[in-house]
């Protein structure tokens, strides 16, 4: 049997340190082992079934979180409790959502009566029940209704619909995740969760069901995850990590790297590698170079990473290097596979099955 080594991997490529990833999964599972709150890992961070299966097997989880219907379609064969933590409003996607509810407990976020009606119509047409969380704006100012009375009104509309089931509320304190100072992050997260939990209590006091209060992310898992009333945390990036989260005081290791090859050294203080922004996102800043003292990414072009190095650097054409991406989710989305590595050995090639945007699973048939 042939053994594949990291030197055999064609670049640019994404590699995953399986040992570091395993420790990240175990650390998060251990945190949620005790207490009322559980983990619902966010699949969008890696879009890879092999990783999701390992997260589920580690325990302390109630299911998976997905960002899109296409992601939910990928995880449905091995996960029976799925939250699409996003608004789904178009008829085609609502029909696909309802189809998933035939075999899995399918929950979706709603923040408008129009969205509710679209989901309910698809559910009724398929003869299934879709579970609903009212999406509450807890400060990120993206999706979500206002906490309090506005959320209550939508909850009443959900409860009045025969085709959907009101399960509770969700709110994502995304604006809090990157805060570097622990005290500031704690204060902001607790303020965000205060509005979410209070809204859940208002809904319950009005005689409506509200058993689920879903929130959180990697940057606030141990803050929001310990707020009384929060029942689940949707963390995702922790499993692979990136340099943006790496700035924070989090107990997780970098497990994901962009592997590149030096293709040019046009001057003593500059090398060019083949891992540009088609291989590594830069929306949260430029990536960093792993393990090479003095090497700094100066810029990313389509196919090239320009890296400044000390004049006495021994890097030469043909050498390999690793970049630590600043944002894991969109970086993974650029690749078809992840190379799972243990030291220098490649122990698996994992398909990033949910990358990109999918239409119907069988594909569109053009006239």
Tab-separated table of C-alpha atoms in Angstrom:
chain	number	residue	atom	x	y	z
A	1	UNK	CA	0.000	0.000	0.000
A	2	UNK	CA	1.434	3.371	-1.008
A	3	UNK	CA	1.968	5.891	1.772
A	4	UNK	CA	1.343	9.509	0.835
A	5	UNK	CA	3.516	12.183	2.404
A	6	UNK	CA	2.921	15.891	2.647
A	7	UNK	CA	5.659	16.375	0.049
A	8	UNK	CA	3.391	14.532	-2.408
A	9	UNK	CA	0.498	16.984	-1.999
A	10	UNK	CA	0.059	19.263	-5.027
A	11	UNK	CA	-0.021	22.949	-4.098
A	12	UNK	CA	-1.803	25.124	-3.329
A	13	UNK	CA	-3.680	22.915	-0.887
A	14	UNK	CA	-5.312	22.906	2.513
A	15	UNK	CA	-3.877	20.656	5.182
A	16	UNK	CA	-5.431	19.741	8.514
A	17	UNK	CA	-3.311	18.664	11.469
A	18	UNK	CA	-5.529	15.829	12.701
A	19	UNK	CA	-3.905	15.690	16.136
A	20	UNK	CA	-4.435	19.394	16.815
A	21	UNK	CA	-7.970	19.194	15.423
A	22	UNK	CA	-8.713	16.235	17.668
A	23	UNK	CA	-7.577	18.172	20.719
A	24	UNK	CA	-9.783	21.117	19.714
A	25	UNK	CA	-12.815	18.850	19.361
A	26	UNK	CA	-12.111	17.189	22.716
A	27	UNK	CA	-11.604	20.518	24.501
A	28	UNK	CA	-14.930	21.895	23.294
A	29	UNK	CA	-16.809	18.672	24.036
A	30	UNK	CA	-15.379	18.588	27.561
A	31	UNK	CA	-16.521	22.160	28.234
A	32	UNK	CA	-20.116	21.323	27.363
A	33	UNK	CA	-20.171	17.912	29.021
A	34	UNK	CA	-21.721	19.303	32.195
A	35	UNK	CA	-24.329	22.001	32.628
A	36	UNK	CA	-27.592	22.873	30.912
A	37	UNK	CA	-26.057	24.262	27.708
A	38	UNK	CA	-24.950	22.042	24.843
A	39	UNK	CA	-22.962	22.442	21.639
A	40	UNK	CA	-24.390	22.597	18.118
A	41	UNK	CA	-21.230	22.804	15.941
A	42	UNK	CA	-21.461	25.054	12.896
A	43	UNK	CA	-20.840	23.050	9.745
A	44	UNK	CA	-20.142	26.163	7.656
A	45	UNK	CA	-16.702	26.503	9.224
A	46	UNK	CA	-15.361	23.440	7.406
A	47	UNK	CA	-18.187	22.055	5.169
A	48	UNK	CA	-16.605	18.616	5.534
A	49	UNK	CA	-18.605	15.539	6.625
A	50	UNK	CA	-15.546	13.728	7.983
A	51	UNK	CA	-14.942	16.544	10.463
A	52	UNK	CA	-18.623	16.846	11.386
A	53	UNK	CA	-18.812	13.132	12.155
A	54	UNK	CA	-15.897	13.489	14.557
A	55	UNK	CA	-17.577	16.427	16.281
A	56	UNK	CA	-20.781	14.436	16.724
A	57	UNK	CA	-18.894	11.392	17.998
A	58	UNK	CA	-17.098	13.478	20.642
A	59	UNK	CA	-20.396	14.090	22.453
A	60	UNK	CA	-21.937	17.070	24.256
A	61	UNK	CA	-23.782	17.995	21.049
A	62	UNK	CA	-27.474	18.308	20.199
A	63	UNK	CA	-27.010	18.325	16.428
A	64	UNK	CA	-25.386	20.475	13.767
A	65	UNK	CA	-25.798	24.073	12.637
A	66	UNK	CA	-25.772	24.891	8.926
A	67	UNK	CA	-25.711	28.212	7.108
A	68	UNK	CA	-27.467	27.062	3.945
A	69	UNK	CA	-29.978	24.507	2.731
A	70	UNK	CA	-27.240	22.939	0.603
A	71	UNK	CA	-25.135	22.360	3.726
A	72	UNK	CA	-28.130	20.788	5.451
A	73	UNK	CA	-28.580	18.442	2.480
A	74	UNK	CA	-24.975	17.290	2.877
A	75	UNK	CA	-25.253	16.539	6.615
A	76	UNK	CA	-28.758	15.015	6.564
A	77	UNK	CA	-27.534	11.444	5.826
A	78	UNK	CA	-25.616	11.295	9.122
A	79	UNK	CA	-27.259	13.909	11.396
A	80	UNK	CA	-30.895	13.818	12.441
A	81	UNK	CA	-31.096	17.226	14.173
A	82	UNK	CA	-30.216	20.156	11.934
A	83	UNK	CA	-30.557	23.907	12.444
A	84	UNK	CA	-30.343	26.162	9.400
A	85	UNK	CA	-29.374	29.314	11.292
A	86	UNK	CA	-30.342	31.632	8.506
A	87	UNK	CA	-33.419	32.978	6.788
A	88	UNK	CA	-34.741	30.797	3.943
A	89	UNK	CA	-37.345	32.639	1.864
A	90	UNK	CA	-37.284	31.573	-1.808
A	91	UNK	CA	-39.756	28.875	-2.913
A	92	UNK	CA	-37.115	26.493	-4.275
A	93	UNK	CA	-35.027	26.539	-1.111
A	94	UNK	CA	-38.108	26.280	1.095
A	95	UNK	CA	-39.180	23.162	-0.827
A	96	UNK	CA	-35.741	21.630	-0.324
A	97	UNK	CA	-35.928	22.536	3.367
A	98	UNK	CA	-39.296	20.819	3.688
A	99	UNK	CA	-37.981	17.732	1.899
A	100	UNK	CA	-35.260	17.396	4.530
A	101	UNK	CA	-37.888	17.491	7.269
A	102	UNK	CA	-39.161	14.101	6.065
A	103	UNK	CA	-36.124	12.349	7.508
A	104	UNK	CA	-34.604	14.758	10.047
A	105	UNK	CA	-35.643	17.190	12.729
A	106	UNK	CA	-35.210	20.351	10.688
A	107	UNK	CA	-35.197	23.801	12.293
A	108	UNK	CA	-34.854	27.142	10.517
A	109	UNK	CA	-34.434	30.768	11.584
A	110	UNK	CA	-37.230	33.209	10.774
A	111	UNK	CA	-37.257	37.006	11.204
A	112	UNK	CA	-40.273	38.093	9.116
A	113	UNK	CA	-43.839	37.087	8.407
A	114	UNK	CA	-42.911	36.793	4.726
A	115	UNK	CA	-40.196	34.289	5.584
A	116	UNK	CA	-42.541	32.443	7.913
A	117	UNK	CA	-45.215	32.190	5.235
A	118	UNK	CA	-42.729	30.876	2.667
A	119	UNK	CA	-41.489	28.138	5.001
A	120	UNK	CA	-45.005	27.264	6.148
A	121	UNK	CA	-46.295	26.980	2.581
A	122	UNK	CA	-43.509	24.585	1.622
A	123	UNK	CA	-44.003	22.525	4.780
A	124	UNK	CA	-47.747	22.281	4.202
A	125	UNK	CA	-47.187	21.282	0.590
A	126	UNK	CA	-44.829	18.488	1.637
A	127	UNK	CA	-47.023	17.356	4.513
A	128	UNK	CA	-44.262	17.852	7.106
A	129	UNK	CA	-43.588	20.022	10.129
A	130	UNK	CA	-40.615	22.384	10.103
A	131	UNK	CA	-39.374	23.704	13.431
A	132	UNK	CA	-38.721	27.424	13.782
A	133	UNK	CA	-36.522	29.680	15.899
A	134	UNK	CA	-37.342	33.378	15.943
A	135	UNK	CA	-34.128	35.155	14.953
A	136	UNK	CA	-33.435	38.049	17.335
A	137	UNK	CA	-31.013	40.894	16.656
A	138	UNK	CA	-28.738	40.914	19.695
A	139	UNK	CA	-26.474	43.705	18.467
A	140	UNK	CA	-24.800	42.525	15.278
A	141	UNK	CA	-27.374	44.424	13.200
A	142	UNK	CA	-27.548	41.837	10.479
A	143	UNK	CA	-30.673	39.644	10.412
A	144	UNK	CA	-33.130	39.375	13.274
A	145	UNK	CA	-36.135	41.128	14.757
A	146	UNK	CA	-35.771	43.466	17.716
A	147	UNK	CA	-35.793	41.827	21.154
A	148	UNK	CA	-38.987	42.060	23.201
A	149	UNK	CA	-42.382	42.859	21.716
A	150	UNK	CA	-41.371	42.576	18.053
A	151	UNK	CA	-39.965	39.095	18.626
A	152	UNK	CA	-43.071	38.161	20.612
A	153	UNK	CA	-45.362	39.202	17.768
A	154	UNK	CA	-43.458	37.028	15.331
A	155	UNK	CA	-43.440	34.143	17.812
A	156	UNK	CA	-47.230	34.376	18.019
A	157	UNK	CA	-47.479	34.241	14.232
A	158	UNK	CA	-45.239	31.167	14.151
A	159	UNK	CA	-47.272	29.453	16.852
A	160	UNK	CA	-50.516	30.189	14.994
A	161	UNK	CA	-49.286	28.408	11.856
A	162	UNK	CA	-50.272	24.748	11.505
A	163	UNK	CA	-47.330	23.849	9.273
A	164	UNK	CA	-44.474	24.949	11.537
A	165	UNK	CA	-43.537	24.416	15.177
A	166	UNK	CA	-42.276	27.208	17.428
A	167	UNK	CA	-39.217	25.928	19.294
A	168	UNK	CA	-37.631	29.102	20.643
A	169	UNK	CA	-35.256	31.895	19.727
A	170	UNK	CA	-31.738	32.377	18.436
A	171	UNK	CA	-29.357	35.317	18.294
A	172	UNK	CA	-25.787	35.601	17.093
A	173	UNK	CA	-23.483	38.017	18.871
A	174	UNK	CA	-21.144	38.097	15.887
A	175	UNK	CA	-20.037	41.645	16.656
A	176	UNK	CA	-18.584	40.382	19.933
A	177	UNK	CA	-16.586	37.402	18.616
A	178	UNK	CA	-13.406	39.280	17.546
A	179	UNK	CA	-13.061	41.528	20.612
A	180	UNK	CA	-9.503	41.013	21.840
A	181	UNK	CA	-9.956	42.142	25.445
A	182	UNK	CA	-11.514	39.438	27.600
A	183	UNK	CA	-13.345	41.838	29.910
A	184	UNK	CA	-14.847	43.830	27.042
A	185	UNK	CA	-15.847	40.620	25.263
A	186	UNK	CA	-17.514	39.261	28.385
A	187	UNK	CA	-19.449	42.459	29.020
A	188	UNK	CA	-20.641	42.732	25.432
A	189	UNK	CA	-21.604	39.053	25.197
A	190	UNK	CA	-23.541	39.110	28.456
A	191	UNK	CA	-25.386	42.239	27.346
A	192	UNK	CA	-26.332	40.550	24.081
A	193	UNK	CA	-27.472	37.391	25.866
A	194	UNK	CA	-29.465	39.411	28.398
A	195	UNK	CA	-31.745	40.665	25.617
A	196	UNK	CA	-32.057	37.204	24.087
A	197	UNK	CA	-32.858	35.425	27.344
A	198	UNK	CA	-35.298	38.160	28.385
A	199	UNK	CA	-37.089	37.749	25.054
A	200	UNK	CA	-37.331	34.007	25.604
A	201	UNK	CA	-38.827	34.621	29.047
A	202	UNK	CA	-41.334	37.095	27.570
A	203	UNK	CA	-42.437	34.509	25.010
A	204	UNK	CA	-42.875	31.855	27.701
A	205	UNK	CA	-44.784	34.223	29.982
A	206	UNK	CA	-47.193	34.799	27.091
A	207	UNK	CA	-48.031	31.111	27.091
A	208	UNK	CA	-45.942	30.135	24.075
A	209	UNK	CA	-43.285	27.414	23.908
A	210	UNK	CA	-39.661	28.558	23.949
A	211	UNK	CA	-37.476	25.629	24.927
A	212	UNK	CA	-34.461	26.497	22.784
A	213	UNK	CA	-32.280	29.582	23.188
A	214	UNK	CA	-29.509	29.225	20.614
A	215	UNK	CA	-26.526	31.595	20.367
A	216	UNK	CA	-22.799	31.927	20.552
A	217	UNK	CA	-19.657	31.303	18.569
A	218	UNK	CA	-16.029	30.369	19.060
A	219	UNK	CA	-15.111	33.723	20.610
A	220	UNK	CA	-17.889	33.586	23.221
A	221	UNK	CA	-18.437	29.852	23.753
A	222	UNK	CA	-17.357	29.979	27.399
A	223	UNK	CA	-19.224	33.244	28.083
A	224	UNK	CA	-22.578	32.890	26.360
A	225	UNK	CA	-22.380	29.152	27.049
A	226	UNK	CA	-22.547	29.834	30.772
A	227	UNK	CA	-25.357	32.411	30.722
A	228	UNK	CA	-28.406	31.002	32.478
A	229	UNK	CA	-31.147	30.415	29.937
A	230	UNK	CA	-28.931	29.807	26.895
A	231	UNK	CA	-29.405	26.182	25.827
A	232	UNK	CA	-26.993	25.726	22.913
A	233	UNK	CA	-23.931	27.319	21.313
A	234	UNK	CA	-23.301	27.398	17.546
A	235	UNK	CA	-19.485	27.542	17.563
A	236	UNK	CA	-17.671	26.502	14.391
A	237	UNK	CA	-14.193	27.957	13.857
A	238	UNK	CA	-12.747	26.338	16.984
A	239	UNK	CA	-12.264	23.014	15.220
A	240	UNK	CA	-9.694	24.356	12.705
A	241	UNK	CA	-8.986	27.933	13.883
A	242	UNK	CA	-7.470	30.903	12.053
A	243	UNK	CA	-5.194	33.835	12.832
A	244	UNK	CA	-8.139	36.134	13.620
A	245	UNK	CA	-9.371	33.903	16.435
A	246	UNK	CA	-5.776	33.068	17.264
A	247	UNK	CA	-5.390	36.604	18.661
A	248	UNK	CA	-7.852	35.807	21.431
A	249	UNK	CA	-7.420	33.986	24.715
A	250	UNK	CA	-8.975	30.748	23.468
A	251	UNK	CA	-7.920	27.179	24.348
A	252	UNK	CA	-7.760	25.997	20.728
A	253	UNK	CA	-4.842	25.298	18.402
A	254	UNK	CA	-4.266	26.162	14.776
A	255	UNK	CA	-5.077	23.009	12.814
A	256	UNK	CA	-5.656	24.369	9.285
A	257	UNK	CA	-2.884	25.537	6.980
A	258	UNK	CA	-2.584	26.611	3.360
A	259	UNK	CA	0.295	24.684	1.859
A	260	UNK	CA	2.234	26.462	-0.861
A	261	UNK	CA	5.380	26.147	-2.924
A	262	UNK	CA	7.961	28.862	-3.527
A	263	UNK	CA	7.910	29.482	-7.274
A	264	UNK	CA	10.232	32.495	-7.428
A	265	UNK	CA	12.811	34.381	-5.412
A	266	UNK	CA	13.270	37.503	-7.503
A	267	UNK	CA	15.272	39.322	-4.825
A	268	UNK	CA	17.042	38.560	-1.572
A	269	UNK	CA	14.218	39.972	0.525
A	270	UNK	CA	11.237	38.556	-1.382
A	271	UNK	CA	9.835	35.150	-2.318
A	272	UNK	CA	6.713	34.318	-4.300
A	273	UNK	CA	4.575	31.292	-3.449
A	274	UNK	CA	1.750	29.708	-5.444
A	275	UNK	CA	-0.931	30.237	-2.756
A	276	UNK	CA	-2.682	33.502	-3.597
A	277	UNK	CA	-6.188	34.604	-2.698
A	278	UNK	CA	-7.722	31.904	-4.870
A	279	UNK	CA	-6.313	29.549	-2.230
A	280	UNK	CA	-6.573	31.707	0.901
A	281	UNK	CA	-9.081	34.388	1.825
A	282	UNK	CA	-7.942	37.808	3.018
A	283	UNK	CA	-11.237	39.321	4.205
A	284	UNK	CA	-10.026	39.303	7.817
A	285	UNK	CA	-6.528	40.381	6.884
A	286	UNK	CA	-3.531	38.782	5.232
A	287	UNK	CA	-2.487	35.311	6.360
A	288	UNK	CA	0.630	34.761	8.425
A	289	UNK	CA	3.584	32.522	7.588
A	290	UNK	CA	3.939	29.561	9.900
A	291	UNK	CA	7.291	28.701	11.427
A	292	UNK	CA	9.610	30.827	9.277
A	293	UNK	CA	11.197	33.607	11.309
A	294	UNK	CA	10.963	37.026	9.729
A	295	UNK	CA	8.727	35.913	6.863
A	296	UNK	CA	5.665	38.160	6.364
A	297	UNK	CA	2.948	38.019	3.730
A	298	UNK	CA	3.016	41.404	1.967
A	299	UNK	CA	0.168	40.734	-0.439
A	300	UNK	CA	-2.025	38.169	-2.172
A	301	UNK	CA	-2.803	38.176	-5.873
A	302	UNK	CA	-4.878	35.632	-7.760
A	303	UNK	CA	-2.226	32.927	-7.906
A	304	UNK	CA	0.626	34.438	-5.925
A	305	UNK	CA	1.542	35.202	-2.340
A	306	UNK	CA	4.269	37.828	-2.058
A	307	UNK	CA	6.288	37.192	1.089
A	308	UNK	CA	9.054	39.372	2.462
A	309	UNK	CA	11.921	37.506	4.097
A	310	UNK	CA	15.245	38.377	5.736
A	311	UNK	CA	18.041	38.639	3.190
A	312	UNK	CA	19.788	35.648	4.760
A	313	UNK	CA	16.712	33.422	4.521
A	314	UNK	CA	17.457	30.024	3.014
A	315	UNK	CA	14.088	29.736	1.264
A	316	UNK	CA	14.577	28.748	-2.365
A	317	UNK	CA	12.476	27.880	-5.388
A	318	UNK	CA	10.733	24.546	-4.796
A	319	UNK	CA	10.572	24.823	-1.009
A	320	UNK	CA	7.247	24.324	0.757
A	321	UNK	CA	5.739	26.732	3.265
A	322	UNK	CA	2.504	27.004	5.241
A	323	UNK	CA	0.214	29.970	5.682
A	324	UNK	CA	-2.144	30.431	8.598
A	325	UNK	CA	-5.360	31.896	7.102
A	326	UNK	CA	-7.069	34.827	8.786
A	327	UNK	CA	-10.582	33.469	8.203
A	328	UNK	CA	-11.176	29.740	8.132
A	329	UNK	CA	-14.682	29.558	6.606
A	330	UNK	CA	-14.129	31.257	3.218
A	331	UNK	CA	-10.663	29.734	2.902
A	332	UNK	CA	-12.051	26.204	3.186
A	333	UNK	CA	-14.744	27.137	0.687
A	334	UNK	CA	-12.049	27.692	-1.960
A	335	UNK	CA	-10.930	24.048	-1.933
A	336	UNK	CA	-12.368	20.726	-3.067
A	337	UNK	CA	-10.518	18.635	-0.490
A	338	UNK	CA	-8.646	18.867	2.789
A	339	UNK	CA	-5.484	16.811	3.239
A	340	UNK	CA	-5.519	15.301	6.718
A	341	UNK	CA	-1.956	15.035	7.964
A	342	UNK	CA	-0.271	13.431	10.942
A	343	UNK	CA	3.271	14.740	11.019
A	344	UNK	CA	4.578	14.217	7.496
A	345	UNK	CA	2.058	11.501	6.575
A	346	UNK	CA	-1.189	12.157	4.748
A	347	UNK	CA	-3.749	10.002	6.564
A	348	UNK	CA	-6.816	11.069	4.610
A	349	UNK	CA	-8.128	13.175	1.769
A	350	UNK	CA	-11.473	14.607	2.870
A	351	UNK	CA	-14.003	16.052	0.470
A	352	UNK	CA	-15.282	19.552	1.231
A	353	UNK	CA	-18.689	18.363	0.079
A	354	UNK	CA	-20.652	21.526	0.857
A	355	UNK	CA	-18.363	24.082	-0.764
A	356	UNK	CA	-19.865	26.650	-3.106
A	357	UNK	CA	-23.565	27.212	-3.752
A	358	UNK	CA	-25.624	24.243	-4.831
A	359	UNK	CA	-28.933	24.077	-6.673
A	360	UNK	CA	-31.170	21.013	-6.484
A	361	UNK	CA	-29.114	17.956	-5.598
A	362	UNK	CA	-29.698	16.412	-9.028
A	363	UNK	CA	-28.784	19.689	-10.722
A	364	UNK	CA	-30.734	22.069	-12.905
A	365	UNK	CA	-31.903	20.730	-16.238
A	366	UNK	CA	-31.699	23.376	-18.898
A	367	UNK	CA	-34.278	23.433	-21.685
